């Protein structure tokens, strides 16, 4: 993904952003033996947001999901991305995996910058993602699934208001 210093807010489709990222990760997912399902609501309104930044968030969450399923039974390796409209009129995006699940007592810890349990991780994906989402007036959280794995969710309001700063720390190109 390209780093861009000035967010560009424009009318965009969340479903298009999800579809493109899913295509981008297609070979990675296949190499990891993960089946990806998109469950995209057909009647989402267009929103005002930064297309690349929304894609960056979806990419970070999908990568985390893929990485969490590396060492589990091949049959269980499924990643589901859902989009829906909440009763409050926001758009909610969920990325659910069947991976190893949360390794910490509080999911909030995962959002701390540089928190990682991976040998090659920077620990920045979630903190950057939450910063992007909050700059758009949305929220982001992670919950454990009933059986296996976790679901990462975020919301985006239809009109994100003024996005006025660069959420990607200097010198970090992802
Ligand atoms: N889907 C998930 N299932 C289980 N644990 C997760 C999941 N997503 C994130 N985590 C945990 O949260 C930590 C922080 O995630 P984050 O995306 O911020 O950093 P990272 O993936 O370690 O590195 P990177 O900067 O490359 O994204 C991970 O190291 C992992 O321990
Ligand atoms: Mg990550």
Short mmCIF file of N, CA and C and ligand atoms in Angstrom, two decimals:
data_model
loop_
_atom_site.label_atom_id
_atom_site.label_comp_id
_atom_site.label_asym_id
_atom_site.label_seq_id
_atom_site.Cartn_x
_atom_site.Cartn_y
_atom_site.Cartn_z
N UNK A 1 0.85 -1.20 0.00
CA UNK A 1 0.00 0.00 0.00
C UNK A 1 0.88 1.24 0.00
N UNK A 2 0.35 2.25 -0.61
CA UNK A 2 1.14 3.47 -0.79
C UNK A 2 0.92 4.40 0.39
N UNK A 3 2.00 4.95 0.90
CA UNK A 3 1.86 5.95 1.95
C UNK A 3 1.51 7.28 1.29
N UNK A 4 0.52 7.94 1.84
CA UNK A 4 0.15 9.24 1.29
C UNK A 4 0.01 10.18 2.47
N UNK A 5 0.61 11.35 2.38
CA UNK A 5 0.61 12.20 3.56
C UNK A 5 -0.72 12.93 3.76
N UNK A 6 -1.39 13.26 2.68
CA UNK A 6 -2.66 13.97 2.83
C UNK A 6 -3.85 13.05 2.56
N UNK A 7 -4.67 12.80 3.58
CA UNK A 7 -5.85 11.97 3.33
C UNK A 7 -6.76 12.64 2.29
N UNK A 8 -7.34 11.83 1.44
CA UNK A 8 -8.24 12.36 0.43
C UNK A 8 -9.62 11.78 0.66
N UNK A 9 -10.53 12.63 1.06
CA UNK A 9 -11.87 12.17 1.33
C UNK A 9 -12.69 12.28 0.05
N UNK A 10 -13.34 11.20 -0.32
CA UNK A 10 -14.16 11.24 -1.53
C UNK A 10 -15.29 10.23 -1.36
N UNK A 11 -16.26 10.33 -2.23
CA UNK A 11 -17.36 9.37 -2.19
C UNK A 11 -16.82 8.01 -2.60
N UNK A 12 -17.04 7.02 -1.77
CA UNK A 12 -16.48 5.70 -2.08
C UNK A 12 -17.40 4.57 -1.63
N UNK A 13 -17.12 3.40 -2.17
CA UNK A 13 -17.88 2.21 -1.82
C UNK A 13 -17.01 1.31 -0.94
N UNK A 14 -17.51 1.02 0.25
CA UNK A 14 -16.77 0.13 1.16
C UNK A 14 -16.65 -1.26 0.54
N UNK A 15 -17.72 -1.71 -0.10
CA UNK A 15 -17.65 -3.05 -0.72
C UNK A 15 -16.56 -3.12 -1.79
N UNK A 16 -16.42 -2.05 -2.59
CA UNK A 16 -15.35 -2.04 -3.59
C UNK A 16 -13.98 -2.12 -2.92
N UNK A 17 -13.81 -1.37 -1.83
CA UNK A 17 -12.53 -1.39 -1.12
C UNK A 17 -12.22 -2.80 -0.63
N UNK A 18 -13.23 -3.46 -0.07
CA UNK A 18 -13.03 -4.83 0.44
C UNK A 18 -12.71 -5.79 -0.70
N UNK A 19 -13.45 -5.67 -1.81
CA UNK A 19 -13.21 -6.57 -2.95
C UNK A 19 -11.79 -6.42 -3.47
N UNK A 20 -11.33 -5.19 -3.61
CA UNK A 20 -9.98 -4.96 -4.15
C UNK A 20 -8.90 -5.54 -3.24
N UNK A 21 -9.06 -5.32 -1.93
CA UNK A 21 -8.05 -5.84 -1.00
C UNK A 21 -8.05 -7.36 -1.02
N UNK A 22 -9.24 -7.93 -1.09
CA UNK A 22 -9.34 -9.38 -1.13
C UNK A 22 -8.64 -9.94 -2.37
N UNK A 23 -8.79 -9.25 -3.50
CA UNK A 23 -8.07 -9.67 -4.71
C UNK A 23 -6.56 -9.56 -4.53
N UNK A 24 -6.17 -8.44 -3.91
CA UNK A 24 -4.74 -8.21 -3.66
C UNK A 24 -4.13 -9.33 -2.82
N UNK A 25 -4.93 -9.83 -1.86
CA UNK A 25 -4.42 -10.85 -0.95
C UNK A 25 -4.72 -12.27 -1.41
N UNK A 26 -5.30 -12.38 -2.59
CA UNK A 26 -5.76 -13.68 -3.07
C UNK A 26 -4.64 -14.73 -3.07
N UNK A 27 -3.47 -14.36 -3.64
CA UNK A 27 -2.43 -15.39 -3.73
C UNK A 27 -1.84 -15.69 -2.36
N UNK A 28 -1.74 -14.64 -1.53
CA UNK A 28 -1.26 -14.85 -0.15
C UNK A 28 -2.18 -15.81 0.60
N UNK A 29 -3.49 -15.59 0.42
CA UNK A 29 -4.47 -16.43 1.10
C UNK A 29 -4.36 -17.86 0.59
N UNK A 30 -4.22 -17.98 -0.72
CA UNK A 30 -4.14 -19.33 -1.28
C UNK A 30 -2.89 -20.07 -0.81
N UNK A 31 -1.77 -19.32 -0.77
CA UNK A 31 -0.54 -19.94 -0.28
C UNK A 31 -0.69 -20.41 1.16
N UNK A 32 -1.48 -19.65 1.93
CA UNK A 32 -1.67 -20.03 3.34
C UNK A 32 -2.78 -21.05 3.49
N UNK A 33 -3.37 -21.47 2.39
CA UNK A 33 -4.45 -22.46 2.45
C UNK A 33 -5.72 -21.92 3.07
N UNK A 34 -5.93 -20.61 2.95
CA UNK A 34 -7.11 -19.99 3.58
C UNK A 34 -8.17 -19.72 2.53
N UNK A 35 -9.39 -20.11 2.85
CA UNK A 35 -10.52 -19.78 1.99
C UNK A 35 -11.14 -18.48 2.49
N UNK A 36 -11.29 -17.52 1.58
CA UNK A 36 -11.83 -16.22 1.96
C UNK A 36 -13.27 -16.09 1.47
N UNK A 37 -14.16 -15.71 2.37
CA UNK A 37 -15.56 -15.47 2.00
C UNK A 37 -15.88 -14.00 2.18
N UNK A 38 -16.49 -13.41 1.16
CA UNK A 38 -16.96 -12.03 1.28
C UNK A 38 -18.48 -12.07 1.41
N UNK A 39 -18.97 -11.48 2.47
CA UNK A 39 -20.42 -11.40 2.67
C UNK A 39 -20.77 -9.91 2.69
N UNK A 40 -20.97 -9.36 1.50
CA UNK A 40 -21.09 -7.91 1.37
C UNK A 40 -22.55 -7.50 1.20
N UNK A 41 -22.98 -6.63 2.05
CA UNK A 41 -24.37 -6.16 1.95
C UNK A 41 -24.59 -5.44 0.62
N UNK A 42 -25.63 -5.82 -0.11
CA UNK A 42 -25.83 -5.22 -1.43
C UNK A 42 -26.39 -3.79 -1.37
N UNK A 43 -26.86 -3.36 -0.23
CA UNK A 43 -27.49 -2.03 -0.23
C UNK A 43 -26.81 -1.04 0.71
N UNK A 44 -25.48 -1.04 0.66
CA UNK A 44 -24.75 -0.06 1.48
C UNK A 44 -24.75 1.29 0.78
N UNK A 45 -24.90 2.37 1.54
CA UNK A 45 -24.76 3.68 0.92
C UNK A 45 -23.29 3.98 0.64
N UNK A 46 -23.04 4.82 -0.33
CA UNK A 46 -21.67 5.32 -0.52
C UNK A 46 -21.31 6.17 0.69
N UNK A 47 -20.03 6.24 1.03
CA UNK A 47 -19.62 7.08 2.16
C UNK A 47 -18.53 8.05 1.71
N UNK A 48 -18.32 9.05 2.55
CA UNK A 48 -17.22 10.00 2.30
C UNK A 48 -16.04 9.54 3.15
N UNK A 49 -15.01 9.06 2.51
CA UNK A 49 -13.86 8.57 3.27
C UNK A 49 -12.65 8.48 2.34
N UNK A 50 -11.51 8.17 2.94
CA UNK A 50 -10.28 8.03 2.16
C UNK A 50 -10.16 6.57 1.72
N UNK A 51 -10.33 6.33 0.42
CA UNK A 51 -10.38 4.96 -0.12
C UNK A 51 -9.12 4.16 0.25
N UNK A 52 -7.95 4.74 0.05
CA UNK A 52 -6.71 4.01 0.32
C UNK A 52 -6.56 3.69 1.80
N UNK A 53 -6.98 4.63 2.64
CA UNK A 53 -6.85 4.38 4.08
C UNK A 53 -7.82 3.29 4.54
N UNK A 54 -9.02 3.29 3.98
CA UNK A 54 -9.97 2.23 4.33
C UNK A 54 -9.41 0.88 3.86
N UNK A 55 -8.82 0.88 2.68
CA UNK A 55 -8.19 -0.35 2.19
C UNK A 55 -7.06 -0.80 3.09
N UNK A 56 -6.27 0.16 3.56
CA UNK A 56 -5.16 -0.15 4.46
C UNK A 56 -5.67 -0.87 5.72
N UNK A 57 -6.79 -0.39 6.24
CA UNK A 57 -7.36 -1.01 7.45
C UNK A 57 -7.79 -2.45 7.15
N UNK A 58 -8.52 -2.62 6.05
CA UNK A 58 -9.00 -3.96 5.69
C UNK A 58 -7.80 -4.90 5.46
N UNK A 59 -6.78 -4.37 4.80
CA UNK A 59 -5.57 -5.17 4.54
C UNK A 59 -4.91 -5.61 5.84
N UNK A 60 -4.75 -4.68 6.77
CA UNK A 60 -4.12 -5.03 8.06
C UNK A 60 -4.91 -6.12 8.78
N UNK A 61 -6.25 -5.99 8.77
CA UNK A 61 -7.07 -6.96 9.50
C UNK A 61 -7.05 -8.32 8.81
N UNK A 62 -7.10 -8.30 7.47
CA UNK A 62 -7.07 -9.58 6.75
C UNK A 62 -5.72 -10.27 6.94
N UNK A 63 -4.64 -9.50 6.89
CA UNK A 63 -3.31 -10.09 7.11
C UNK A 63 -3.23 -10.72 8.50
N UNK A 64 -3.72 -10.00 9.49
CA UNK A 64 -3.70 -10.57 10.85
C UNK A 64 -4.46 -11.89 10.89
N UNK A 65 -5.61 -11.91 10.20
CA UNK A 65 -6.41 -13.13 10.18
C UNK A 65 -5.65 -14.28 9.52
N UNK A 66 -5.01 -13.99 8.39
CA UNK A 66 -4.22 -15.02 7.70
C UNK A 66 -3.10 -15.52 8.61
N UNK A 67 -2.42 -14.57 9.24
CA UNK A 67 -1.28 -14.94 10.10
C UNK A 67 -1.73 -15.77 11.30
N UNK A 68 -2.93 -15.49 11.79
CA UNK A 68 -3.43 -16.21 12.98
C UNK A 68 -3.83 -17.64 12.65
N UNK A 69 -3.96 -17.94 11.35
CA UNK A 69 -4.42 -19.29 10.98
C UNK A 69 -3.31 -20.16 10.40
N UNK A 70 -2.07 -19.65 10.47
CA UNK A 70 -0.95 -20.40 9.89
C UNK A 70 -0.82 -21.80 10.46
N UNK A 71 -0.97 -21.92 11.78
CA UNK A 71 -0.66 -23.20 12.43
C UNK A 71 -1.89 -23.99 12.86
N UNK A 72 -3.02 -23.69 12.29
CA UNK A 72 -4.21 -24.45 12.69
C UNK A 72 -4.56 -25.46 11.59
N UNK A 73 -5.48 -26.35 11.91
CA UNK A 73 -5.88 -27.38 10.95
C UNK A 73 -6.32 -26.75 9.63
N UNK A 74 -5.84 -27.26 8.52
CA UNK A 74 -6.18 -26.68 7.22
C UNK A 74 -7.69 -26.51 6.99
N UNK A 75 -8.48 -27.46 7.47
CA UNK A 75 -9.94 -27.38 7.25
C UNK A 75 -10.57 -26.17 7.90
N UNK A 76 -9.91 -25.65 8.92
CA UNK A 76 -10.51 -24.55 9.70
C UNK A 76 -10.10 -23.19 9.16
N UNK A 77 -9.22 -23.16 8.17
CA UNK A 77 -8.66 -21.88 7.72
C UNK A 77 -9.64 -21.11 6.85
N UNK A 78 -10.51 -20.39 7.48
CA UNK A 78 -11.49 -19.58 6.74
C UNK A 78 -11.49 -18.17 7.29
N UNK A 79 -11.53 -17.23 6.35
CA UNK A 79 -11.56 -15.82 6.71
C UNK A 79 -12.85 -15.25 6.10
N UNK A 80 -13.65 -14.62 6.93
CA UNK A 80 -14.91 -14.07 6.43
C UNK A 80 -14.95 -12.56 6.64
N UNK A 81 -15.17 -11.84 5.58
CA UNK A 81 -15.29 -10.39 5.68
C UNK A 81 -16.74 -10.03 5.40
N UNK A 82 -17.33 -9.34 6.36
CA UNK A 82 -18.74 -9.00 6.26
C UNK A 82 -18.90 -7.48 6.27
N UNK A 83 -19.78 -6.98 5.42
CA UNK A 83 -20.14 -5.56 5.53
C UNK A 83 -21.64 -5.47 5.78
N UNK A 84 -22.03 -4.51 6.59
CA UNK A 84 -23.45 -4.37 6.93
C UNK A 84 -23.70 -2.92 7.32
N UNK A 85 -24.97 -2.58 7.31
CA UNK A 85 -25.36 -1.26 7.76
C UNK A 85 -25.94 -1.40 9.15
N UNK A 86 -25.41 -0.64 10.11
CA UNK A 86 -25.90 -0.76 11.48
C UNK A 86 -27.21 0.02 11.62
N UNK A 87 -27.98 -0.29 12.68
CA UNK A 87 -29.24 0.43 12.88
C UNK A 87 -29.01 1.95 12.95
N UNK A 88 -27.83 2.37 13.42
CA UNK A 88 -27.56 3.81 13.52
C UNK A 88 -27.17 4.41 12.17
N UNK A 89 -27.12 3.59 11.13
CA UNK A 89 -26.82 4.11 9.80
C UNK A 89 -25.34 4.09 9.45
N UNK A 90 -24.53 3.58 10.38
CA UNK A 90 -23.10 3.46 10.07
C UNK A 90 -22.86 2.19 9.26
N UNK A 91 -21.68 2.12 8.68
CA UNK A 91 -21.29 0.88 8.02
C UNK A 91 -20.37 0.12 8.96
N UNK A 92 -20.64 -1.18 9.10
CA UNK A 92 -19.80 -1.99 9.98
C UNK A 92 -19.11 -3.06 9.15
N UNK A 93 -17.80 -3.14 9.33
CA UNK A 93 -17.01 -4.12 8.59
C UNK A 93 -16.42 -5.09 9.61
N UNK A 94 -16.58 -6.38 9.36
CA UNK A 94 -16.06 -7.39 10.29
C UNK A 94 -15.15 -8.36 9.55
N UNK A 95 -14.02 -8.66 10.17
CA UNK A 95 -13.09 -9.64 9.61
C UNK A 95 -12.94 -10.75 10.64
N UNK A 96 -13.49 -11.93 10.32
CA UNK A 96 -13.52 -13.03 11.29
C UNK A 96 -12.62 -14.15 10.83
N UNK A 97 -11.83 -14.68 11.77
CA UNK A 97 -10.96 -15.82 11.43
C UNK A 97 -11.22 -16.97 12.39
N UNK A 98 -10.60 -18.10 12.10
CA UNK A 98 -10.71 -19.27 12.97
C UNK A 98 -9.33 -19.62 13.50
N UNK A 99 -8.56 -18.59 13.80
CA UNK A 99 -7.16 -18.78 14.17
C UNK A 99 -6.95 -19.14 15.63
N UNK A 100 -5.73 -18.86 16.11
CA UNK A 100 -5.35 -19.28 17.47
C UNK A 100 -6.00 -18.45 18.57
N UNK A 101 -6.66 -17.36 18.18
CA UNK A 101 -7.38 -16.58 19.19
C UNK A 101 -6.49 -15.60 19.93
N UNK A 102 -7.10 -14.89 20.88
CA UNK A 102 -6.37 -13.84 21.60
C UNK A 102 -5.43 -14.44 22.64
N UNK A 103 -4.22 -13.90 22.69
CA UNK A 103 -3.24 -14.41 23.64
C UNK A 103 -3.08 -13.48 24.83
N UNK A 104 -3.95 -12.49 24.91
CA UNK A 104 -3.85 -11.53 26.02
C UNK A 104 -5.19 -11.44 26.74
N UNK A 105 -5.15 -10.97 27.98
CA UNK A 105 -6.38 -10.88 28.77
C UNK A 105 -7.31 -9.81 28.19
N UNK A 106 -6.74 -8.71 27.77
CA UNK A 106 -7.57 -7.63 27.26
C UNK A 106 -7.22 -7.34 25.81
N UNK A 107 -8.24 -7.36 24.95
CA UNK A 107 -8.01 -7.11 23.53
C UNK A 107 -7.48 -5.70 23.29
N UNK A 108 -7.71 -4.81 24.25
CA UNK A 108 -7.23 -3.42 24.10
C UNK A 108 -5.70 -3.37 23.97
N UNK A 109 -5.04 -4.31 24.63
CA UNK A 109 -3.57 -4.35 24.60
C UNK A 109 -3.04 -4.48 23.17
N UNK A 110 -3.81 -5.18 22.33
CA UNK A 110 -3.36 -5.43 20.95
C UNK A 110 -3.24 -4.14 20.15
N UNK A 111 -3.96 -3.12 20.58
CA UNK A 111 -3.97 -1.85 19.84
C UNK A 111 -2.81 -0.94 20.24
N UNK A 112 -2.05 -1.36 21.26
CA UNK A 112 -0.91 -0.53 21.65
C UNK A 112 0.16 -0.56 20.56
N UNK A 113 0.73 0.60 20.22
CA UNK A 113 1.77 0.61 19.19
C UNK A 113 2.94 -0.28 19.62
N UNK A 114 3.44 -1.04 18.70
CA UNK A 114 4.58 -1.94 18.87
C UNK A 114 4.28 -3.18 19.71
N UNK A 115 3.01 -3.41 20.06
CA UNK A 115 2.68 -4.68 20.71
C UNK A 115 2.59 -5.75 19.62
N UNK A 116 3.43 -6.77 19.73
CA UNK A 116 3.38 -7.86 18.76
C UNK A 116 3.75 -9.17 19.42
N UNK A 117 3.19 -10.27 18.92
CA UNK A 117 3.59 -11.60 19.37
C UNK A 117 4.29 -12.34 18.23
N UNK A 118 4.58 -11.61 17.13
CA UNK A 118 5.15 -12.25 15.94
C UNK A 118 6.63 -11.93 15.83
N UNK A 119 7.41 -12.92 15.37
CA UNK A 119 8.85 -12.68 15.26
C UNK A 119 9.15 -11.57 14.24
N UNK A 120 8.35 -11.51 13.19
CA UNK A 120 8.61 -10.49 12.18
C UNK A 120 7.58 -9.36 12.20
N UNK A 121 6.85 -9.24 13.28
CA UNK A 121 5.81 -8.21 13.35
C UNK A 121 6.38 -6.89 13.85
N UNK A 122 5.75 -5.81 13.37
CA UNK A 122 6.11 -4.49 13.90
C UNK A 122 5.17 -4.11 15.05
N UNK A 123 4.02 -4.71 15.07
CA UNK A 123 3.04 -4.35 16.09
C UNK A 123 2.37 -3.02 15.82
N UNK A 124 2.29 -2.67 14.56
CA UNK A 124 1.71 -1.36 14.23
C UNK A 124 0.38 -1.46 13.48
N UNK A 125 0.11 -2.63 12.90
CA UNK A 125 -1.08 -2.76 12.05
C UNK A 125 -2.36 -2.29 12.74
N UNK A 126 -2.59 -2.78 13.94
CA UNK A 126 -3.85 -2.44 14.62
C UNK A 126 -3.87 -1.00 15.10
N UNK A 127 -2.74 -0.52 15.60
CA UNK A 127 -2.77 0.87 16.10
C UNK A 127 -2.94 1.85 14.95
N UNK A 128 -2.30 1.60 13.82
CA UNK A 128 -2.50 2.46 12.64
C UNK A 128 -3.95 2.37 12.18
N UNK A 129 -4.47 1.15 12.16
CA UNK A 129 -5.85 0.96 11.68
C UNK A 129 -6.84 1.71 12.55
N UNK A 130 -6.67 1.60 13.86
CA UNK A 130 -7.62 2.30 14.75
C UNK A 130 -7.50 3.81 14.58
N UNK A 131 -6.28 4.29 14.42
CA UNK A 131 -6.09 5.73 14.22
C UNK A 131 -6.82 6.20 12.95
N UNK A 132 -6.69 5.43 11.89
CA UNK A 132 -7.38 5.77 10.64
C UNK A 132 -8.89 5.78 10.86
N UNK A 133 -9.39 4.73 11.50
CA UNK A 133 -10.83 4.62 11.69
C UNK A 133 -11.36 5.77 12.56
N UNK A 134 -10.64 6.07 13.63
CA UNK A 134 -11.10 7.15 14.51
C UNK A 134 -11.02 8.50 13.82
N UNK A 135 -10.03 8.68 12.94
CA UNK A 135 -9.93 9.94 12.18
C UNK A 135 -11.14 10.09 11.25
N UNK A 136 -11.77 8.97 10.93
CA UNK A 136 -12.98 9.01 10.10
C UNK A 136 -14.25 9.05 10.96
N UNK A 137 -14.08 9.14 12.25
CA UNK A 137 -15.26 9.20 13.13
C UNK A 137 -15.84 7.83 13.46
N UNK A 138 -15.07 6.77 13.22
CA UNK A 138 -15.57 5.42 13.50
C UNK A 138 -14.92 4.82 14.74
N UNK A 139 -15.22 3.54 15.01
CA UNK A 139 -14.66 2.83 16.15
C UNK A 139 -14.10 1.49 15.68
N UNK A 140 -13.16 0.95 16.46
CA UNK A 140 -12.62 -0.37 16.10
C UNK A 140 -12.39 -1.19 17.36
N UNK A 141 -12.74 -2.47 17.30
CA UNK A 141 -12.56 -3.34 18.45
C UNK A 141 -12.41 -4.79 17.98
N UNK A 142 -11.92 -5.62 18.90
CA UNK A 142 -11.72 -7.05 18.59
C UNK A 142 -12.41 -7.88 19.66
N UNK A 143 -13.05 -8.96 19.24
CA UNK A 143 -13.67 -9.86 20.21
C UNK A 143 -13.31 -11.31 19.87
N UNK A 144 -13.34 -12.15 20.89
CA UNK A 144 -13.13 -13.59 20.66
C UNK A 144 -14.39 -14.19 20.09
N UNK A 145 -14.23 -15.12 19.17
CA UNK A 145 -15.39 -15.84 18.64
C UNK A 145 -15.84 -16.91 19.63
N UNK A 146 -17.07 -17.37 19.46
CA UNK A 146 -17.62 -18.37 20.38
C UNK A 146 -16.78 -19.66 20.35
N UNK A 147 -16.36 -20.07 19.18
CA UNK A 147 -15.61 -21.32 19.10
C UNK A 147 -14.11 -21.06 18.94
N UNK A 148 -13.72 -20.59 17.76
CA UNK A 148 -12.29 -20.38 17.49
C UNK A 148 -12.07 -19.00 16.91
N UNK A 149 -10.89 -18.46 17.19
CA UNK A 149 -10.46 -17.25 16.49
C UNK A 149 -11.10 -15.97 17.02
N UNK A 150 -10.88 -14.92 16.28
CA UNK A 150 -11.34 -13.60 16.70
C UNK A 150 -12.04 -12.90 15.54
N UNK A 151 -12.82 -11.89 15.91
CA UNK A 151 -13.41 -11.01 14.90
C UNK A 151 -12.95 -9.60 15.20
N UNK A 152 -12.38 -8.97 14.18
CA UNK A 152 -12.02 -7.55 14.28
C UNK A 152 -13.12 -6.78 13.57
N UNK A 153 -13.60 -5.72 14.20
CA UNK A 153 -14.68 -4.93 13.60
C UNK A 153 -14.34 -3.46 13.61
N UNK A 154 -14.86 -2.77 12.61
CA UNK A 154 -14.81 -1.31 12.68
C UNK A 154 -16.02 -0.71 12.01
N UNK A 155 -16.31 0.52 12.41
CA UNK A 155 -17.45 1.22 11.83
C UNK A 155 -16.95 2.45 11.08
N UNK A 156 -17.72 2.86 10.11
CA UNK A 156 -17.45 4.11 9.40
C UNK A 156 -18.78 4.84 9.26
N UNK A 157 -18.84 6.08 9.72
CA UNK A 157 -20.07 6.84 9.49
C UNK A 157 -20.16 7.22 8.01
N UNK A 158 -21.35 7.55 7.58
CA UNK A 158 -21.50 7.89 6.15
C UNK A 158 -20.70 9.12 5.78
N UNK A 159 -20.74 10.12 6.67
CA UNK A 159 -19.93 11.31 6.42
C UNK A 159 -18.88 11.37 7.51
N UNK A 160 -17.62 11.20 7.12
CA UNK A 160 -16.56 11.04 8.11
C UNK A 160 -16.09 12.36 8.72
N UNK A 161 -16.66 13.47 8.32
CA UNK A 161 -16.19 14.75 8.85
C UNK A 161 -14.83 15.08 8.27
N UNK A 162 -14.13 15.99 8.90
CA UNK A 162 -12.85 16.42 8.35
C UNK A 162 -11.74 15.48 8.80
N UNK A 163 -11.07 14.87 7.87
CA UNK A 163 -9.91 14.04 8.20
C UNK A 163 -8.69 14.91 8.04
N UNK A 164 -8.03 15.20 9.15
CA UNK A 164 -7.08 16.31 9.06
C UNK A 164 -5.63 15.95 9.36
N UNK A 165 -5.33 14.68 9.58
CA UNK A 165 -3.92 14.41 9.82
C UNK A 165 -3.53 13.05 9.26
N UNK A 166 -2.23 12.85 9.19
CA UNK A 166 -1.67 11.63 8.62
C UNK A 166 -1.50 10.61 9.75
N UNK A 167 -2.25 9.51 9.74
CA UNK A 167 -2.15 8.56 10.84
C UNK A 167 -0.93 7.65 10.76
N UNK A 168 -0.21 7.67 9.66
CA UNK A 168 0.93 6.77 9.54
C UNK A 168 2.18 7.47 10.08
N UNK A 169 2.82 6.91 11.11
CA UNK A 169 4.00 7.58 11.68
C UNK A 169 5.08 7.79 10.63
N UNK A 170 5.85 8.85 10.82
CA UNK A 170 6.90 9.19 9.87
C UNK A 170 7.84 8.01 9.67
N UNK A 171 8.27 7.82 8.46
CA UNK A 171 9.30 6.84 8.17
C UNK A 171 8.78 5.43 8.05
N UNK A 172 7.49 5.23 8.26
CA UNK A 172 6.98 3.89 8.15
C UNK A 172 6.18 3.77 6.85
N UNK A 173 6.68 2.94 5.97
CA UNK A 173 6.03 2.77 4.68
C UNK A 173 5.50 1.35 4.64
N UNK A 174 4.22 1.21 4.49
CA UNK A 174 3.64 -0.14 4.49
C UNK A 174 2.82 -0.36 3.24
N1 LIG B 1 -6.71 -12.08 14.15
C1 LIG B 1 -5.93 -12.17 15.22
N2 LIG B 1 -5.94 -13.30 15.97
C2 LIG B 1 -5.14 -13.40 17.05
N3 LIG B 1 -4.30 -12.44 17.49
C3 LIG B 1 -4.26 -11.30 16.77
C4 LIG B 1 -5.07 -11.10 15.61
N4 LIG B 1 -4.82 -9.86 15.13
C5 LIG B 1 -3.89 -9.32 15.93
N5 LIG B 1 -3.53 -10.18 16.90
C6 LIG B 1 -2.53 -9.96 17.95
O1 LIG B 1 -2.31 -8.56 18.07
C7 LIG B 1 -0.94 -8.25 17.86
C8 LIG B 1 -0.82 -6.88 17.25
O2 LIG B 1 -1.35 -6.89 15.92
P1 LIG B 1 -0.83 -5.80 14.88
O3 LIG B 1 -1.51 -6.05 13.60
O4 LIG B 1 -0.94 -4.47 15.51
O5 LIG B 1 0.71 -6.10 14.78
P2 LIG B 1 1.45 -7.36 14.09
O6 LIG B 1 0.47 -8.10 13.21
O7 LIG B 1 2.10 -8.14 15.17
O8 LIG B 1 2.55 -6.66 13.19
P3 LIG B 1 2.29 -5.70 11.92
O9 LIG B 1 2.80 -4.37 12.31
O10 LIG B 1 3.03 -6.38 10.83
O11 LIG B 1 0.80 -5.68 11.66
C9 LIG B 1 -0.41 -9.39 17.02
O12 LIG B 1 0.98 -9.56 17.15
C10 LIG B 1 -1.20 -10.58 17.60
O13 LIG B 1 -0.61 -11.03 18.80
MG1 LIG B 2 -0.70 -7.04 11.82
#
